[in-house]
Amino acid sequence: MKKRFLSVVAGVLAVSAILAGCGSGAAKSDGGADNQSSAAETKAGESKADSAASKDALRLINGKIEIDAQLKKAAEKFKEKTGQEVVIESLGGGVDIQGQIKSYKAADNMPDLFVIGGDGDYANWTDMVADLSDTEFAKNTDFAYKDKATGKVVGFPYAVEGYGITYNADILEKAGIDPATLTNYDAFKAAFEKLDGMKDELGIQAVASVAAEAGQMYWSTGNHLFGYYYTGGLERGDNKYFDMAMKGELDDTRLGEFADMTELLFKYADPQVLVSGTYDDQLALWAQGKAAFITQGNWIDPSLPTYNVTFKAGLLPLAFTKSDMTRILADCPSWWCVYKDGKNVEGAKAFLDFLATDPDAQEILVKEAGMISPYKTSTIEPETPLAVSLKKYVDAGETSSWAWSNMPEGLAQNALGLVFDSFAKGSITRDDFVTLMKSTMADYIANNKK
């Protein structure tokens, strides 16, 4: 056992150290919720923008490929009202979004607007973004991204999203499980065991749809799942465990509880989807009614009609602690910045203001894209099931902040996701997972100090 454990430790940390040593320029974006589904490959420096677009068209790099159609519809509305064309270039799946934007910069082909996922991504562009403090949207939201040194608004928030564990309410009702009681680890454990014993009766393949393959799903494990370790159950703005982690330290008790929940999820997941499934595989298993839970958030709403989903569904916090956890993680998934040396900075700002203040644009983003608006003057209410469920937490003030989006660039992809992958495949035990998460975090932080 000791020999096998040391071998696994050496292997994972060797890969982590090699990739970490490449520096942020080689690390990929931890776009998280902005990084789902599949996308066509793009050559370095070459835009996928519509070749029929005019030379005066604005170009936006969007990291949420699942809202590509809705953004293009909003862009068409903007063109109808202003005459200004906006080309939406959506990236997702395993695409290195930050790397792609860097390649555009190197080729002197920068987009007018581009996505960042937090502090790690923003560090790449600090001196290249326009000040957006004078925009209408900046006066109308508490969720704008601000430069921490200057306080200037530099990032446009297009939505509030939330995640934890999503459930099929019809399956839980049939099994006699009230989702409102699932507020701690022990409650989830009892529910998972009950559902597992009723799989044939319920017509499900697995209790949970979880995907942990490091190559494509690192953002789901290293960002989202581990995001609950950082701030799950805490009041908004409480980053004590995240701040510790950014010093290379993890809390033993909290990490142990998180490891127990991770082991529970993996034990009752569909084994094929768990170790080799893509985001599409994970979503399909749950959306087809073959699993009671899925470890995704309300961003899957726009995809549900594709599967003709008719069952009731809702969101729960990933309550991994022994004590009750009633807050769900909710925040902006990412922000859009304006390239300050772009050909039409004022036009780019006008497009952002349009998305934030125009009723037609808000109708598309909220009702059709299944989002919650971050804008105070928006009166559009969500109608998609998971956005409706999430809004109850938001309205009740029962949310915790996202801290994972401020991790160093590449931490999830180049380090943490590898440990989750090994755990899912059974290469390491629960105790190994705890040990490896601590050493991998410490190693990556030490090797990526600015």
PDB file of C-alpha atoms in Angstrom, residues 177-342:
ATOM      1  CA  ILE A 177     -37.121  11.697  -0.103  1.00  0.00           C
ATOM      2  CA  ASP A 178     -37.786  15.355   0.678  1.00  0.00           C
ATOM      3  CA  PRO A 179     -34.988  17.465  -0.874  1.00  0.00           C
ATOM      4  CA  ALA A 180     -35.460  20.053   1.872  1.00  0.00           C
ATOM      5  CA  THR A 181     -34.018  17.517   4.346  1.00  0.00           C
ATOM      6  CA  LEU A 182     -30.735  17.151   2.429  1.00  0.00           C
ATOM      7  CA  THR A 183     -28.777  19.710   4.393  1.00  0.00           C
ATOM      8  CA  ASN A 184     -25.733  17.745   5.603  1.00  0.00           C
ATOM      9  CA  TYR A 185     -23.500  14.800   4.743  1.00  0.00           C
ATOM     10  CA  ASP A 186     -25.405  12.243   6.790  1.00  0.00           C
ATOM     11  CA  ALA A 187     -28.701  13.148   5.105  1.00  0.00           C
ATOM     12  CA  PHE A 188     -27.143  12.793   1.649  1.00  0.00           C
ATOM     13  CA  LYS A 189     -25.543   9.479   2.611  1.00  0.00           C
ATOM     14  CA  ALA A 190     -28.869   8.045   3.768  1.00  0.00           C
ATOM     15  CA  ALA A 191     -30.629   9.319   0.640  1.00  0.00           C
ATOM     16  CA  PHE A 192     -27.963   7.908  -1.696  1.00  0.00           C
ATOM     17  CA  GLU A 193     -28.128   4.504  -0.010  1.00  0.00           C
ATOM     18  CA  LYS A 194     -31.917   4.442  -0.273  1.00  0.00           C
ATOM     19  CA  LEU A 195     -31.916   5.445  -3.931  1.00  0.00           C
ATOM     20  CA  ASP A 196     -29.231   2.889  -4.748  1.00  0.00           C
ATOM     21  CA  GLY A 197     -31.438   0.164  -3.291  1.00  0.00           C
ATOM     22  CA  MET A 198     -34.361   1.300  -5.459  1.00  0.00           C
ATOM     23  CA  LYS A 199     -32.569   1.683  -8.817  1.00  0.00           C
ATOM     24  CA  ASP A 200     -34.649  -0.938 -10.622  1.00  0.00           C
ATOM     25  CA  GLU A 201     -37.886   0.412  -9.190  1.00  0.00           C
ATOM     26  CA  LEU A 202     -36.969   3.981 -10.099  1.00  0.00           C
ATOM     27  CA  GLY A 203     -35.589   3.070 -13.519  1.00  0.00           C
ATOM     28  CA  ILE A 204     -32.226   4.735 -12.939  1.00  0.00           C
ATOM     29  CA  GLN A 205     -28.685   3.639 -13.809  1.00  0.00           C
ATOM     30  CA  ALA A 206     -27.003   5.505 -10.984  1.00  0.00           C
ATOM     31  CA  VAL A 207     -27.828   7.715  -8.039  1.00  0.00           C
ATOM     32  CA  ALA A 208     -25.656  10.552  -9.335  1.00  0.00           C
ATOM     33  CA  SER A 209     -24.245  11.730 -12.640  1.00  0.00           C
ATOM     34  CA  VAL A 210     -20.687  12.866 -11.920  1.00  0.00           C
ATOM     35  CA  ALA A 211     -17.790  13.305 -14.368  1.00  0.00           C
ATOM     36  CA  ALA A 212     -14.201  13.568 -13.145  1.00  0.00           C
ATOM     37  CA  GLU A 213     -11.950  12.870 -16.151  1.00  0.00           C
ATOM     38  CA  ALA A 214      -9.171  15.420 -15.795  1.00  0.00           C
ATOM     39  CA  GLY A 215      -8.727  16.262 -19.461  1.00  0.00           C
ATOM     40  CA  GLN A 216     -12.208  17.685 -20.036  1.00  0.00           C
ATOM     41  CA  MET A 217     -13.886  17.880 -16.624  1.00  0.00           C
ATOM     42  CA  TYR A 218     -11.219  19.473 -14.410  1.00  0.00           C
ATOM     43  CA  TRP A 219     -13.389  22.607 -14.227  1.00  0.00           C
ATOM     44  CA  SER A 220     -16.249  20.603 -12.722  1.00  0.00           C
ATOM     45  CA  THR A 221     -14.071  18.979 -10.061  1.00  0.00           C
ATOM     46  CA  GLY A 222     -11.127  21.313  -9.449  1.00  0.00           C
ATOM     47  CA  ASN A 223     -13.236  24.467  -9.735  1.00  0.00           C
ATOM     48  CA  HIS A 224     -16.838  23.708  -8.879  1.00  0.00           C
ATOM     49  CA  LEU A 225     -16.748  20.770  -6.485  1.00  0.00           C
ATOM     50  CA  PHE A 226     -13.684  22.065  -4.676  1.00  0.00           C
ATOM     51  CA  GLY A 227     -15.257  25.508  -4.667  1.00  0.00           C
ATOM     52  CA  TYR A 228     -17.525  24.186  -1.917  1.00  0.00           C
ATOM     53  CA  TYR A 229     -14.494  23.441   0.230  1.00  0.00           C
ATOM     54  CA  TYR A 230     -13.451  27.089  -0.101  1.00  0.00           C
ATOM     55  CA  THR A 231     -16.717  28.854   0.742  1.00  0.00           C
ATOM     56  CA  GLY A 232     -19.581  26.359   1.071  1.00  0.00           C
ATOM     57  CA  GLY A 233     -21.940  27.381   3.881  1.00  0.00           C
ATOM     58  CA  LEU A 234     -20.057  30.608   4.644  1.00  0.00           C
ATOM     59  CA  GLU A 235     -21.473  34.120   4.579  1.00  0.00           C
ATOM     60  CA  ARG A 236     -20.845  36.093   1.397  1.00  0.00           C
ATOM     61  CA  GLY A 237     -17.359  37.526   1.393  1.00  0.00           C
ATOM     62  CA  ASP A 238     -16.004  35.050   3.951  1.00  0.00           C
ATOM     63  CA  ASN A 239     -12.886  33.683   2.242  1.00  0.00           C
ATOM     64  CA  LYS A 240     -10.949  32.335   5.223  1.00  0.00           C
ATOM     65  CA  TYR A 241     -10.460  28.828   3.795  1.00  0.00           C
ATOM     66  CA  PHE A 242      -9.651  30.186   0.344  1.00  0.00           C
ATOM     67  CA  ASP A 243      -7.102  32.611   1.781  1.00  0.00           C
ATOM     68  CA  MET A 244      -5.474  29.718   3.634  1.00  0.00           C
ATOM     69  CA  ALA A 245      -5.355  27.681   0.427  1.00  0.00           C
ATOM     70  CA  MET A 246      -3.683  30.520  -1.445  1.00  0.00           C
ATOM     71  CA  LYS A 247      -0.902  30.221   1.130  1.00  0.00           C
ATOM     72  CA  GLY A 248      -0.674  26.509   0.357  1.00  0.00           C
ATOM     73  CA  GLU A 249      -2.616  25.391   3.446  1.00  0.00           C
ATOM     74  CA  LEU A 250      -5.837  23.342   3.714  1.00  0.00           C
ATOM     75  CA  ASP A 251      -7.872  22.830   6.891  1.00  0.00           C
ATOM     76  CA  ASP A 252      -7.671  19.181   7.985  1.00  0.00           C
ATOM     77  CA  THR A 253     -11.182  18.877   9.416  1.00  0.00           C
ATOM     78  CA  ARG A 254     -12.949  20.621   6.570  1.00  0.00           C
ATOM     79  CA  LEU A 255     -10.911  18.798   3.926  1.00  0.00           C
ATOM     80  CA  GLY A 256     -11.724  15.470   5.584  1.00  0.00           C
ATOM     81  CA  GLU A 257     -15.443  16.218   5.424  1.00  0.00           C
ATOM     82  CA  PHE A 258     -15.108  17.273   1.809  1.00  0.00           C
ATOM     83  CA  ALA A 259     -13.248  14.048   1.012  1.00  0.00           C
ATOM     84  CA  ASP A 260     -16.085  12.028   2.550  1.00  0.00           C
ATOM     85  CA  MET A 261     -18.651  13.735   0.330  1.00  0.00           C
ATOM     86  CA  THR A 262     -16.450  13.293  -2.739  1.00  0.00           C
ATOM     87  CA  GLU A 263     -16.099   9.597  -1.965  1.00  0.00           C
ATOM     88  CA  LEU A 264     -19.884   9.345  -1.582  1.00  0.00           C
ATOM     89  CA  LEU A 265     -20.502  11.030  -4.940  1.00  0.00           C
ATOM     90  CA  PHE A 266     -17.982   8.807  -6.707  1.00  0.00           C
ATOM     91  CA  LYS A 267     -19.266   5.614  -5.068  1.00  0.00           C
ATOM     92  CA  TYR A 268     -22.818   6.153  -6.292  1.00  0.00           C
ATOM     93  CA  ALA A 269     -21.982   7.652  -9.697  1.00  0.00           C
ATOM     94  CA  ASP A 270     -22.294   5.860 -13.018  1.00  0.00           C
ATOM     95  CA  PRO A 271     -18.764   4.405 -13.330  1.00  0.00           C
ATOM     96  CA  GLN A 272     -18.326   4.986 -17.052  1.00  0.00           C
ATOM     97  CA  VAL A 273     -19.488   8.607 -16.956  1.00  0.00           C
ATOM     98  CA  LEU A 274     -17.405   9.168 -13.819  1.00  0.00           C
ATOM     99  CA  VAL A 275     -14.030   8.093 -15.229  1.00  0.00           C
ATOM    100  CA  SER A 276     -14.339   8.889 -18.936  1.00  0.00           C
ATOM    101  CA  GLY A 277     -17.518  10.872 -19.537  1.00  0.00           C
ATOM    102  CA  THR A 278     -17.696  14.300 -21.126  1.00  0.00           C
ATOM    103  CA  TYR A 279     -19.953  17.124 -19.999  1.00  0.00           C
ATOM    104  CA  ASP A 280     -22.450  16.041 -22.656  1.00  0.00           C
ATOM    105  CA  ASP A 281     -22.375  12.449 -21.345  1.00  0.00           C
ATOM    106  CA  GLN A 282     -22.904  13.626 -17.788  1.00  0.00           C
ATOM    107  CA  LEU A 283     -25.803  15.876 -18.727  1.00  0.00           C
ATOM    108  CA  ALA A 284     -27.469  13.266 -20.956  1.00  0.00           C
ATOM    109  CA  LEU A 285     -27.524  10.628 -18.194  1.00  0.00           C
ATOM    110  CA  TRP A 286     -29.364  12.951 -15.826  1.00  0.00           C
ATOM    111  CA  ALA A 287     -31.564  14.702 -18.401  1.00  0.00           C
ATOM    112  CA  GLN A 288     -32.811  11.342 -19.660  1.00  0.00           C
ATOM    113  CA  GLY A 289     -33.972  10.474 -16.148  1.00  0.00           C
ATOM    114  CA  LYS A 290     -31.278   7.849 -15.549  1.00  0.00           C
ATOM    115  CA  ALA A 291     -29.800   9.515 -12.445  1.00  0.00           C
ATOM    116  CA  ALA A 292     -31.384  11.327  -9.509  1.00  0.00           C
ATOM    117  CA  PHE A 293     -28.620  13.944  -9.102  1.00  0.00           C
ATOM    118  CA  ILE A 294     -26.069  15.781 -11.226  1.00  0.00           C
ATOM    119  CA  THR A 295     -23.120  17.880 -10.067  1.00  0.00           C
ATOM    120  CA  GLN A 296     -23.913  20.907 -12.251  1.00  0.00           C
ATOM    121  CA  GLY A 297     -25.685  24.239 -11.802  1.00  0.00           C
ATOM    122  CA  ASN A 298     -28.431  26.296 -13.385  1.00  0.00           C
ATOM    123  CA  TRP A 299     -26.367  26.808 -16.566  1.00  0.00           C
ATOM    124  CA  ILE A 300     -27.745  23.469 -17.787  1.00  0.00           C
ATOM    125  CA  ASP A 301     -31.222  25.031 -18.084  1.00  0.00           C
ATOM    126  CA  PRO A 302     -30.859  26.060 -21.763  1.00  0.00           C
ATOM    127  CA  SER A 303     -29.881  22.484 -22.671  1.00  0.00           C
ATOM    128  CA  LEU A 304     -32.869  20.768 -21.052  1.00  0.00           C
ATOM    129  CA  PRO A 305     -35.318  21.297 -23.956  1.00  0.00           C
ATOM    130  CA  THR A 306     -32.864  19.385 -26.165  1.00  0.00           C
ATOM    131  CA  TYR A 307     -33.640  16.308 -24.075  1.00  0.00           C
ATOM    132  CA  ASN A 308     -37.364  17.065 -23.812  1.00  0.00           C
ATOM    133  CA  VAL A 309     -37.083  17.220 -20.038  1.00  0.00           C
ATOM    134  CA  THR A 310     -40.503  17.310 -18.408  1.00  0.00           C
ATOM    135  CA  PHE A 311     -39.666  16.286 -14.836  1.00  0.00           C
ATOM    136  CA  LYS A 312     -39.497  18.815 -11.992  1.00  0.00           C
ATOM    137  CA  ALA A 313     -35.996  19.786 -10.899  1.00  0.00           C
ATOM    138  CA  GLY A 314     -34.213  21.962  -8.371  1.00  0.00           C
ATOM    139  CA  LEU A 315     -30.861  22.959  -6.899  1.00  0.00           C
ATOM    140  CA  LEU A 316     -29.381  22.140  -3.504  1.00  0.00           C
ATOM    141  CA  PRO A 317     -26.166  23.189  -1.780  1.00  0.00           C
ATOM    142  CA  LEU A 318     -23.487  20.489  -1.887  1.00  0.00           C
ATOM    143  CA  ALA A 319     -23.852  20.049   1.876  1.00  0.00           C
ATOM    144  CA  PHE A 320     -20.664  18.117   2.639  1.00  0.00           C
ATOM    145  CA  THR A 321     -20.351  19.067   6.315  1.00  0.00           C
ATOM    146  CA  LYS A 322     -21.669  17.210   9.356  1.00  0.00           C
ATOM    147  CA  SER A 323     -23.526  20.379  10.397  1.00  0.00           C
ATOM    148  CA  ASP A 324     -26.307  21.797   8.232  1.00  0.00           C
ATOM    149  CA  MET A 325     -25.372  23.810   5.146  1.00  0.00           C
ATOM    150  CA  THR A 326     -28.190  25.907   3.686  1.00  0.00           C
ATOM    151  CA  ARG A 327     -26.326  28.430   1.517  1.00  0.00           C
ATOM    152  CA  ILE A 328     -25.755  27.759  -2.156  1.00  0.00           C
ATOM    153  CA  LEU A 329     -22.756  29.045  -4.110  1.00  0.00           C
ATOM    154  CA  ALA A 330     -23.907  31.856  -6.410  1.00  0.00           C
ATOM    155  CA  ASP A 331     -21.972  34.552  -8.241  1.00  0.00           C
ATOM    156  CA  CYS A 332     -21.022  35.765 -11.692  1.00  0.00           C
ATOM    157  CA  PRO A 333     -19.565  32.912 -13.757  1.00  0.00           C
ATOM    158  CA  SER A 334     -17.256  35.291 -15.615  1.00  0.00           C
ATOM    159  CA  TRP A 335     -17.056  38.806 -16.981  1.00  0.00           C
ATOM    160  CA  TRP A 336     -16.495  40.490 -20.340  1.00  0.00           C
ATOM    161  CA  CYS A 337     -13.749  43.073 -20.716  1.00  0.00           C
ATOM    162  CA  VAL A 338     -13.279  45.640 -23.472  1.00  0.00           C
ATOM    163  CA  TYR A 339      -9.883  45.754 -25.203  1.00  0.00           C
ATOM    164  CA  LYS A 340      -8.756  49.351 -24.697  1.00  0.00           C
ATOM    165  CA  ASP A 341      -6.930  49.505 -28.029  1.00  0.00           C
ATOM    166  CA  GLY A 342      -9.856  48.087 -29.976  1.00  0.00           C
TER     167      GLY A 342
END
